[in-house]
PDB file of C-alpha atoms in Angstrom:
ATOM      1  CA  UNK A  13     -16.131   8.219   4.436  1.00 78.00           C
ATOM      2  CA  UNK A  14     -13.742   5.789   2.816  1.00 88.00           C
ATOM      3  CA  UNK A  15     -12.159   3.520   5.359  1.00 94.00           C
ATOM      4  CA  UNK A  16     -10.498   0.135   5.778  1.00 97.00           C
ATOM      5  CA  UNK A  17     -10.525  -1.587   9.147  1.00 97.00           C
ATOM      6  CA  UNK A  18      -8.271  -4.467  10.097  1.00 98.00           C
ATOM      7  CA  UNK A  19      -9.298  -5.020  13.675  1.00 96.00           C
ATOM      8  CA  UNK A  20      -6.800  -7.799  14.341  1.00 97.00           C
ATOM      9  CA  UNK A  21      -3.527  -6.135  15.214  1.00 97.00           C
ATOM     10  CA  UNK A  22      -1.586  -9.334  15.740  1.00 97.00           C
ATOM     11  CA  UNK A  23      -2.393 -13.033  15.423  1.00 98.00           C
ATOM     12  CA  UNK A  24      -0.234 -15.939  16.503  1.00 98.00           C
ATOM     13  CA  UNK A  25      -0.869 -19.464  15.298  1.00 98.00           C
ATOM     14  CA  UNK A  26       1.008 -22.727  15.347  1.00 97.00           C
ATOM     15  CA  UNK A  27       2.222 -24.083  12.055  1.00 97.00           C
ATOM     16  CA  UNK A  28      -0.412 -26.023  10.081  1.00 97.00           C
ATOM     17  CA  UNK A  29      -3.303 -24.168  11.694  1.00 97.00           C
ATOM     18  CA  UNK A  30      -5.734 -22.282   9.492  1.00 98.00           C
ATOM     19  CA  UNK A  31      -6.015 -18.554  10.048  1.00 98.00           C
ATOM     20  CA  UNK A  32      -8.358 -15.845   8.753  1.00 98.00           C
ATOM     21  CA  UNK A  33      -7.411 -12.198   8.513  1.00 98.00           C
ATOM     22  CA  UNK A  34     -10.364  -9.837   8.560  1.00 98.00           C
ATOM     23  CA  UNK A  35     -10.837  -6.738   6.420  1.00 98.00           C
ATOM     24  CA  UNK A  36     -13.899  -4.515   6.613  1.00 98.00           C
ATOM     25  CA  UNK A  37     -14.254  -1.532   4.318  1.00 97.00           C
ATOM     26  CA  UNK A  38     -16.479   1.515   3.972  1.00 95.00           C
ATOM     27  CA  UNK A  39     -17.069   3.413   0.759  1.00 92.00           C
ATOM     28  CA  UNK A  40     -19.788   5.508  -0.835  1.00 89.00           C
ATOM     29  CA  UNK A  41     -18.802   4.412  -4.322  1.00 88.00           C
ATOM     30  CA  UNK A  42     -20.419   1.600  -6.235  1.00 88.00           C
ATOM     31  CA  UNK A  43     -17.223   0.977  -8.203  1.00 88.00           C
ATOM     32  CA  UNK A  44     -14.233   0.202  -6.056  1.00 91.00           C
ATOM     33  CA  UNK A  45     -11.304  -2.151  -5.840  1.00 92.00           C
ATOM     34  CA  UNK A  46      -9.882  -4.118  -2.959  1.00 94.00           C
ATOM     35  CA  UNK A  47      -6.373  -5.473  -2.562  1.00 95.00           C
ATOM     36  CA  UNK A  48      -4.287  -7.529  -0.193  1.00 97.00           C
ATOM     37  CA  UNK A  49      -0.552  -6.963   0.192  1.00 97.00           C
ATOM     38  CA  UNK A  50       2.004  -8.899   2.214  1.00 98.00           C
ATOM     39  CA  UNK A  51       4.978  -7.336   3.989  1.00 98.00           C
ATOM     40  CA  UNK A  52       7.430 -10.035   5.111  1.00 97.00           C
ATOM     41  CA  UNK A  53      10.098  -9.276   7.726  1.00 96.00           C
ATOM     42  CA  UNK A  54      12.429  -8.132   4.950  1.00 95.00           C
ATOM     43  CA  UNK A  55      10.143  -5.128   4.498  1.00 95.00           C
ATOM     44  CA  UNK A  56       9.063  -5.130   0.871  1.00 95.00           C
ATOM     45  CA  UNK A  57       5.401  -4.959  -0.082  1.00 96.00           C
ATOM     46  CA  UNK A  58       4.131  -7.798  -2.223  1.00 95.00           C
ATOM     47  CA  UNK A  59       0.827  -7.796  -4.073  1.00 94.00           C
ATOM     48  CA  UNK A  60      -1.385 -10.825  -3.363  1.00 95.00           C
ATOM     49  CA  UNK A  61      -4.810 -10.263  -4.883  1.00 93.00           C
ATOM     50  CA  UNK A  62      -7.289  -7.692  -6.170  1.00 91.00           C
ATOM     51  CA  UNK A  63     -11.069  -7.670  -6.456  1.00 91.00           C
ATOM     52  CA  UNK A  64     -13.459  -5.228  -8.070  1.00 89.00           C
ATOM     53  CA  UNK A  65     -16.813  -4.416  -6.581  1.00 91.00           C
ATOM     54  CA  UNK A  66     -18.699  -6.272  -9.282  1.00 89.00           C
ATOM     55  CA  UNK A  67     -16.920  -9.549  -8.793  1.00 87.00           C
ATOM     56  CA  UNK A  68     -17.978 -11.366  -5.650  1.00 85.00           C
ATOM     57  CA  UNK A  69     -16.462 -14.663  -6.635  1.00 86.00           C
ATOM     58  CA  UNK A  70     -14.258 -16.130  -3.992  1.00 87.00           C
ATOM     59  CA  UNK A  71     -10.759 -17.040  -5.047  1.00 88.00           C
ATOM     60  CA  UNK A  72      -8.355 -19.749  -4.067  1.00 89.00           C
ATOM     61  CA  UNK A  73      -4.654 -19.769  -4.830  1.00 90.00           C
ATOM     62  CA  UNK A  74      -2.874 -22.703  -3.273  1.00 94.00           C
ATOM     63  CA  UNK A  75      -3.157 -22.324   0.497  1.00 95.00           C
ATOM     64  CA  UNK A  76      -4.584 -18.827   0.190  1.00 96.00           C
ATOM     65  CA  UNK A  77      -8.242 -17.997  -0.260  1.00 95.00           C
ATOM     66  CA  UNK A  78     -10.251 -14.810  -0.230  1.00 95.00           C
ATOM     67  CA  UNK A  79     -13.885 -14.273   0.652  1.00 95.00           C
ATOM     68  CA  UNK A  80     -15.481 -11.074  -0.664  1.00 95.00           C
ATOM     69  CA  UNK A  81     -18.937 -10.256   0.693  1.00 94.00           C
ATOM     70  CA  UNK A  82     -20.542  -6.970  -0.289  1.00 93.00           C
ATOM     71  CA  UNK A  83     -23.426  -7.562   2.103  1.00 93.00           C
ATOM     72  CA  UNK A  84     -21.049  -7.283   5.056  1.00 95.00           C
ATOM     73  CA  UNK A  85     -18.464  -5.042   3.349  1.00 96.00           C
ATOM     74  CA  UNK A  86     -15.772  -7.574   4.052  1.00 97.00           C
ATOM     75  CA  UNK A  87     -12.850  -9.016   2.117  1.00 96.00           C
ATOM     76  CA  UNK A  88     -11.335 -11.657   4.355  1.00 97.00           C
ATOM     77  CA  UNK A  89      -8.174 -13.633   3.712  1.00 97.00           C
ATOM     78  CA  UNK A  90      -7.668 -17.217   4.864  1.00 97.00           C
ATOM     79  CA  UNK A  91      -4.413 -19.122   4.963  1.00 97.00           C
ATOM     80  CA  UNK A  92      -4.876 -22.874   5.184  1.00 97.00           C
ATOM     81  CA  UNK A  93      -2.213 -25.020   6.847  1.00 97.00           C
ATOM     82  CA  UNK A  94      -0.099 -22.008   7.746  1.00 97.00           C
ATOM     83  CA  UNK A  95       3.671 -22.134   7.465  1.00 97.00           C
ATOM     84  CA  UNK A  96       6.436 -20.166   9.142  1.00 97.00           C
ATOM     85  CA  UNK A  97       7.071 -18.382   5.819  1.00 96.00           C
ATOM     86  CA  UNK A  98       3.591 -16.881   6.077  1.00 97.00           C
ATOM     87  CA  UNK A  99       4.774 -14.768   9.007  1.00 98.00           C
ATOM     88  CA  UNK A 100       4.350 -11.192   7.828  1.00 98.00           C
ATOM     89  CA  UNK A 101       2.235  -8.089   8.114  1.00 98.00           C
ATOM     90  CA  UNK A 102      -0.763  -8.212   5.812  1.00 98.00           C
ATOM     91  CA  UNK A 103      -2.473  -5.090   4.537  1.00 98.00           C
ATOM     92  CA  UNK A 104      -5.893  -4.717   3.020  1.00 98.00           C
ATOM     93  CA  UNK A 105      -6.414  -1.694   0.736  1.00 96.00           C
ATOM     94  CA  UNK A 106      -9.235   0.088  -1.039  1.00 94.00           C
ATOM     95  CA  UNK A 107      -9.332   2.400  -4.023  1.00 91.00           C
ATOM     96  CA  UNK A 108     -12.293   3.828  -5.866  1.00 81.00           C
ATOM     97  CA  UNK A 109     -13.276   5.845  -8.917  1.00 71.00           C
ATOM     98  CA  UNK A 110     -14.871   9.058  -7.778  1.00 67.00           C
ATOM     99  CA  UNK A 111     -12.683  11.689  -9.374  1.00 64.00           C
ATOM    100  CA  UNK A 112      -9.767  10.936  -7.120  1.00 69.00           C
ATOM    101  CA  UNK A 113      -7.372   8.062  -7.251  1.00 79.00           C
ATOM    102  CA  UNK A 114      -6.468   7.680  -3.640  1.00 87.00           C
ATOM    103  CA  UNK A 115      -5.645   4.470  -1.885  1.00 91.00           C
ATOM    104  CA  UNK A 116      -6.779   3.719   1.637  1.00 94.00           C
ATOM    105  CA  UNK A 117      -4.854   1.061   3.518  1.00 96.00           C
ATOM    106  CA  UNK A 118      -5.824  -0.686   6.701  1.00 97.00           C
ATOM    107  CA  UNK A 119      -3.498  -0.633   9.678  1.00 97.00           C
ATOM    108  CA  UNK A 120      -2.314  -4.148   8.935  1.00 97.00           C
ATOM    109  CA  UNK A 121      -2.412  -7.476  10.744  1.00 98.00           C
ATOM    110  CA  UNK A 122       0.833  -8.995  11.944  1.00 98.00           C
ATOM    111  CA  UNK A 123       0.711 -12.774  11.575  1.00 98.00           C
ATOM    112  CA  UNK A 124       3.174 -14.886  13.511  1.00 98.00           C
ATOM    113  CA  UNK A 125       3.323 -18.543  12.607  1.00 98.00           C
ATOM    114  CA  UNK A 126       5.167 -20.538  15.228  1.00 97.00           C
ATOM    115  CA  UNK A 127       7.010 -23.751  14.408  1.00 95.00           C
TER     116      UNK A 127
ATOM    117  CA  UNK B  12      14.100  -6.194 -14.475  1.00 88.00           C
ATOM    118  CA  UNK B  13      10.888  -4.261 -13.805  1.00 86.00           C
ATOM    119  CA  UNK B  14      11.313  -2.318 -10.626  1.00 95.00           C
ATOM    120  CA  UNK B  15      10.744   0.778  -8.538  1.00 97.00           C
ATOM    121  CA  UNK B  16      13.893   2.196  -6.998  1.00 98.00           C
ATOM    122  CA  UNK B  17      14.234   4.643  -4.138  1.00 98.00           C
ATOM    123  CA  UNK B  18      17.247   6.539  -2.886  1.00 98.00           C
ATOM    124  CA  UNK B  19      18.518   6.790  -0.305  1.00 97.00           C
ATOM    125  CA  UNK B  20      17.410   3.662   1.521  1.00 97.00           C
ATOM    126  CA  UNK B  21      18.364   5.094   4.906  1.00 97.00           C
ATOM    127  CA  UNK B  22      18.717   8.698   5.929  1.00 97.00           C
ATOM    128  CA  UNK B  23      19.353  10.440   9.231  1.00 97.00           C
ATOM    129  CA  UNK B  24      19.019  14.193   9.153  1.00 96.00           C
ATOM    130  CA  UNK B  25      18.329  17.148  11.410  1.00 97.00           C
ATOM    131  CA  UNK B  26      15.291  19.330  11.774  1.00 97.00           C
ATOM    132  CA  UNK B  27      14.971  21.940   9.055  1.00 96.00           C
ATOM    133  CA  UNK B  28      17.508  20.576   6.606  1.00 97.00           C
ATOM    134  CA  UNK B  29      15.835  20.194   3.215  1.00 97.00           C
ATOM    135  CA  UNK B  30      15.986  16.741   1.691  1.00 97.00           C
ATOM    136  CA  UNK B  31      14.763  14.864  -1.370  1.00 98.00           C
ATOM    137  CA  UNK B  32      13.973  11.188  -1.651  1.00 98.00           C
ATOM    138  CA  UNK B  33      14.089  10.017  -5.231  1.00 98.00           C
ATOM    139  CA  UNK B  34      11.803   7.460  -6.825  1.00 98.00           C
ATOM    140  CA  UNK B  35      12.169   5.994 -10.273  1.00 98.00           C
ATOM    141  CA  UNK B  36      10.319   3.268 -12.162  1.00 97.00           C
ATOM    142  CA  UNK B  37      11.241   1.525 -15.412  1.00 96.00           C
ATOM    143  CA  UNK B  38       7.806   0.142 -16.294  1.00 95.00           C
ATOM    144  CA  UNK B  39       6.442   3.201 -18.120  1.00 94.00           C
ATOM    145  CA  UNK B  40       3.714   3.506 -15.499  1.00 94.00           C
ATOM    146  CA  UNK B  41       1.457   6.535 -15.511  1.00 92.00           C
ATOM    147  CA  UNK B  42       0.478   6.438 -11.852  1.00 93.00           C
ATOM    148  CA  UNK B  43       2.983   6.984  -9.060  1.00 95.00           C
ATOM    149  CA  UNK B  44       2.468   7.528  -5.372  1.00 96.00           C
ATOM    150  CA  UNK B  45       4.197   8.097  -2.052  1.00 98.00           C
ATOM    151  CA  UNK B  46       3.233   6.505   1.271  1.00 98.00           C
ATOM    152  CA  UNK B  47       4.497   6.639   4.777  1.00 98.00           C
ATOM    153  CA  UNK B  48       4.297   3.673   7.136  1.00 98.00           C
ATOM    154  CA  UNK B  49       4.115   4.221  10.871  1.00 97.00           C
ATOM    155  CA  UNK B  50       3.528   1.662  13.643  1.00 93.00           C
ATOM    156  CA  UNK B  51      -0.160   1.198  14.319  1.00 92.00           C
ATOM    157  CA  UNK B  52      -1.161   3.457  11.436  1.00 95.00           C
ATOM    158  CA  UNK B  53      -0.476   1.265   8.429  1.00 95.00           C
ATOM    159  CA  UNK B  54       0.346   2.938   5.140  1.00 97.00           C
ATOM    160  CA  UNK B  55      -0.952   6.407   4.511  1.00 97.00           C
ATOM    161  CA  UNK B  56      -0.860   8.070   1.138  1.00 96.00           C
ATOM    162  CA  UNK B  57       1.045  11.351   0.948  1.00 97.00           C
ATOM    163  CA  UNK B  58       0.769  12.376  -2.720  1.00 97.00           C
ATOM    164  CA  UNK B  59       0.036  10.703  -5.996  1.00 94.00           C
ATOM    165  CA  UNK B  60       0.470  11.533  -9.642  1.00 94.00           C
ATOM    166  CA  UNK B  61      -1.712  10.369 -12.510  1.00 91.00           C
ATOM    167  CA  UNK B  62       0.824  11.421 -15.135  1.00 91.00           C
ATOM    168  CA  UNK B  63       3.489  13.990 -15.961  1.00 94.00           C
ATOM    169  CA  UNK B  64       2.665  17.367 -14.397  1.00 94.00           C
ATOM    170  CA  UNK B  65      -0.484  15.952 -12.734  1.00 92.00           C
ATOM    171  CA  UNK B  66      -0.254  15.525  -8.967  1.00 94.00           C
ATOM    172  CA  UNK B  67      -2.753  15.483  -6.137  1.00 93.00           C
ATOM    173  CA  UNK B  68      -2.811  15.217  -2.377  1.00 94.00           C
ATOM    174  CA  UNK B  69      -3.308  12.009  -0.507  1.00 93.00           C
ATOM    175  CA  UNK B  70      -4.416  11.855   3.092  1.00 93.00           C
ATOM    176  CA  UNK B  71      -1.265  13.228   4.768  1.00 97.00           C
ATOM    177  CA  UNK B  72       0.343  15.801   2.428  1.00 97.00           C
ATOM    178  CA  UNK B  73       1.328  18.403   5.024  1.00 97.00           C
ATOM    179  CA  UNK B  74       5.052  19.065   5.108  1.00 97.00           C
ATOM    180  CA  UNK B  75       5.746  17.356   1.778  1.00 98.00           C
ATOM    181  CA  UNK B  76       6.097  18.422  -1.835  1.00 98.00           C
ATOM    182  CA  UNK B  77       6.298  16.398  -5.005  1.00 98.00           C
ATOM    183  CA  UNK B  78       6.925  17.009  -8.669  1.00 96.00           C
ATOM    184  CA  UNK B  79       6.448  14.913 -11.801  1.00 97.00           C
ATOM    185  CA  UNK B  80       8.486  16.381 -14.594  1.00 97.00           C
ATOM    186  CA  UNK B  81       9.294  13.045 -16.207  1.00 97.00           C
ATOM    187  CA  UNK B  82       7.166   9.953 -16.382  1.00 96.00           C
ATOM    188  CA  UNK B  83       9.701   7.706 -14.683  1.00 97.00           C
ATOM    189  CA  UNK B  84      10.583   9.951 -11.718  1.00 98.00           C
ATOM    190  CA  UNK B  85       8.539  11.131  -8.758  1.00 98.00           C
ATOM    191  CA  UNK B  86      10.714  12.735  -6.065  1.00 98.00           C
ATOM    192  CA  UNK B  87       9.450  13.469  -2.560  1.00 98.00           C
ATOM    193  CA  UNK B  88      10.696  16.724  -1.091  1.00 98.00           C
ATOM    194  CA  UNK B  89      10.762  17.682   2.565  1.00 98.00           C
ATOM    195  CA  UNK B  90      11.486  21.409   2.624  1.00 96.00           C
ATOM    196  CA  UNK B  91      11.885  21.635   6.393  1.00 97.00           C
ATOM    197  CA  UNK B  92      11.803  18.190   7.960  1.00 97.00           C
ATOM    198  CA  UNK B  93      10.545  17.777  11.500  1.00 97.00           C
ATOM    199  CA  UNK B  94      10.822  14.827  13.916  1.00 97.00           C
ATOM    200  CA  UNK B  95       7.198  13.819  13.244  1.00 97.00           C
ATOM    201  CA  UNK B  96       8.245  12.999   9.694  1.00 98.00           C
ATOM    202  CA  UNK B  97      10.461  10.211  10.969  1.00 98.00           C
ATOM    203  CA  UNK B  98       8.970   7.232   9.179  1.00 98.00           C
ATOM    204  CA  UNK B  99       9.368   4.504   6.583  1.00 98.00           C
ATOM    205  CA  UNK B 100       8.535   5.834   3.133  1.00 98.00           C
ATOM    206  CA  UNK B 101       7.433   3.831   0.130  1.00 98.00           C
ATOM    207  CA  UNK B 102       7.108   4.871  -3.469  1.00 98.00           C
ATOM    208  CA  UNK B 103       4.773   2.911  -5.737  1.00 97.00           C
ATOM    209  CA  UNK B 104       3.678   2.865  -9.339  1.00 95.00           C
ATOM    210  CA  UNK B 105       0.970   1.233 -11.425  1.00 92.00           C
ATOM    211  CA  UNK B 106       0.002   1.238 -15.051  1.00 87.00           C
ATOM    212  CA  UNK B 107      -2.688   3.266 -16.711  1.00 72.00           C
ATOM    213  CA  UNK B 108      -5.813   4.907 -15.458  1.00 65.00           C
ATOM    214  CA  UNK B 109      -7.210   1.603 -14.290  1.00 66.00           C
ATOM    215  CA  UNK B 110      -7.451   1.603 -10.535  1.00 70.00           C
ATOM    216  CA  UNK B 111      -7.837  -2.149 -10.841  1.00 78.00           C
ATOM    217  CA  UNK B 112      -4.150  -2.585 -11.592  1.00 84.00           C
ATOM    218  CA  UNK B 113      -1.917  -3.436  -8.692  1.00 89.00           C
ATOM    219  CA  UNK B 114       0.763  -1.122  -7.420  1.00 92.00           C
ATOM    220  CA  UNK B 115       4.432  -2.050  -7.467  1.00 95.00           C
ATOM    221  CA  UNK B 116       6.338  -0.791  -4.471  1.00 97.00           C
ATOM    222  CA  UNK B 117       9.901   0.344  -4.025  1.00 97.00           C
ATOM    223  CA  UNK B 118      12.074  -1.106  -1.252  1.00 97.00           C
ATOM    224  CA  UNK B 119      11.385   1.751   1.173  1.00 97.00           C
ATOM    225  CA  UNK B 120      13.373   4.624   2.642  1.00 98.00           C
ATOM    226  CA  UNK B 121      13.810   4.795   6.391  1.00 98.00           C
ATOM    227  CA  UNK B 122      14.043   8.436   7.416  1.00 98.00           C
ATOM    228  CA  UNK B 123      15.023   9.672  10.865  1.00 98.00           C
ATOM    229  CA  UNK B 124      14.723  13.375  11.647  1.00 98.00           C
ATOM    230  CA  UNK B 125      16.541  14.442  14.808  1.00 96.00           C
TER     231      UNK B 125
END
């Protein structure tokens, strides 16, 4: 079965704390793609990052970093020195090439950064 | 400006009254998709389309229809809406056959079915 699990429903941190959002996926396919999207309080969905199954390099973009580990089927997202503007719902998503082109999203993690 | 547009943004209707939510993109994208977002359930894919006249079911297609007669448009049709279709709906598009490409999302349509 193809599945994405974001076990953390809601996380609250104080500004400047580091926070990690967990994403665990399941797929039968050897070729697949993982994404993170951000949904701020205004409601739009904003693309953050993508990874393919053959690229396990971690990535850093400013205060954001992503850790992709195939051995644990995880694609975790860390925000360093969080800011109030990071408050949002974050979704992890999976798609795969097996004759269908579906997307599977996790249930999302709501991050609240308190001033 | 590259964008995905949806209309209407808000809609309140009654059970059984057919409605259409339009989706249009100006990026010449081949792939388009519809999602619904419900509390605690995240985004769930309703239907997607790989290109004109090519559509397929997502995970929650029951009660919905789609069509793709033109590349830029992908309307979502609710023939007989029911209260359990009250939700926030998003349309999305991405380029090409490459699943690696990110999706661009519309602003969302909040539908209430009484």
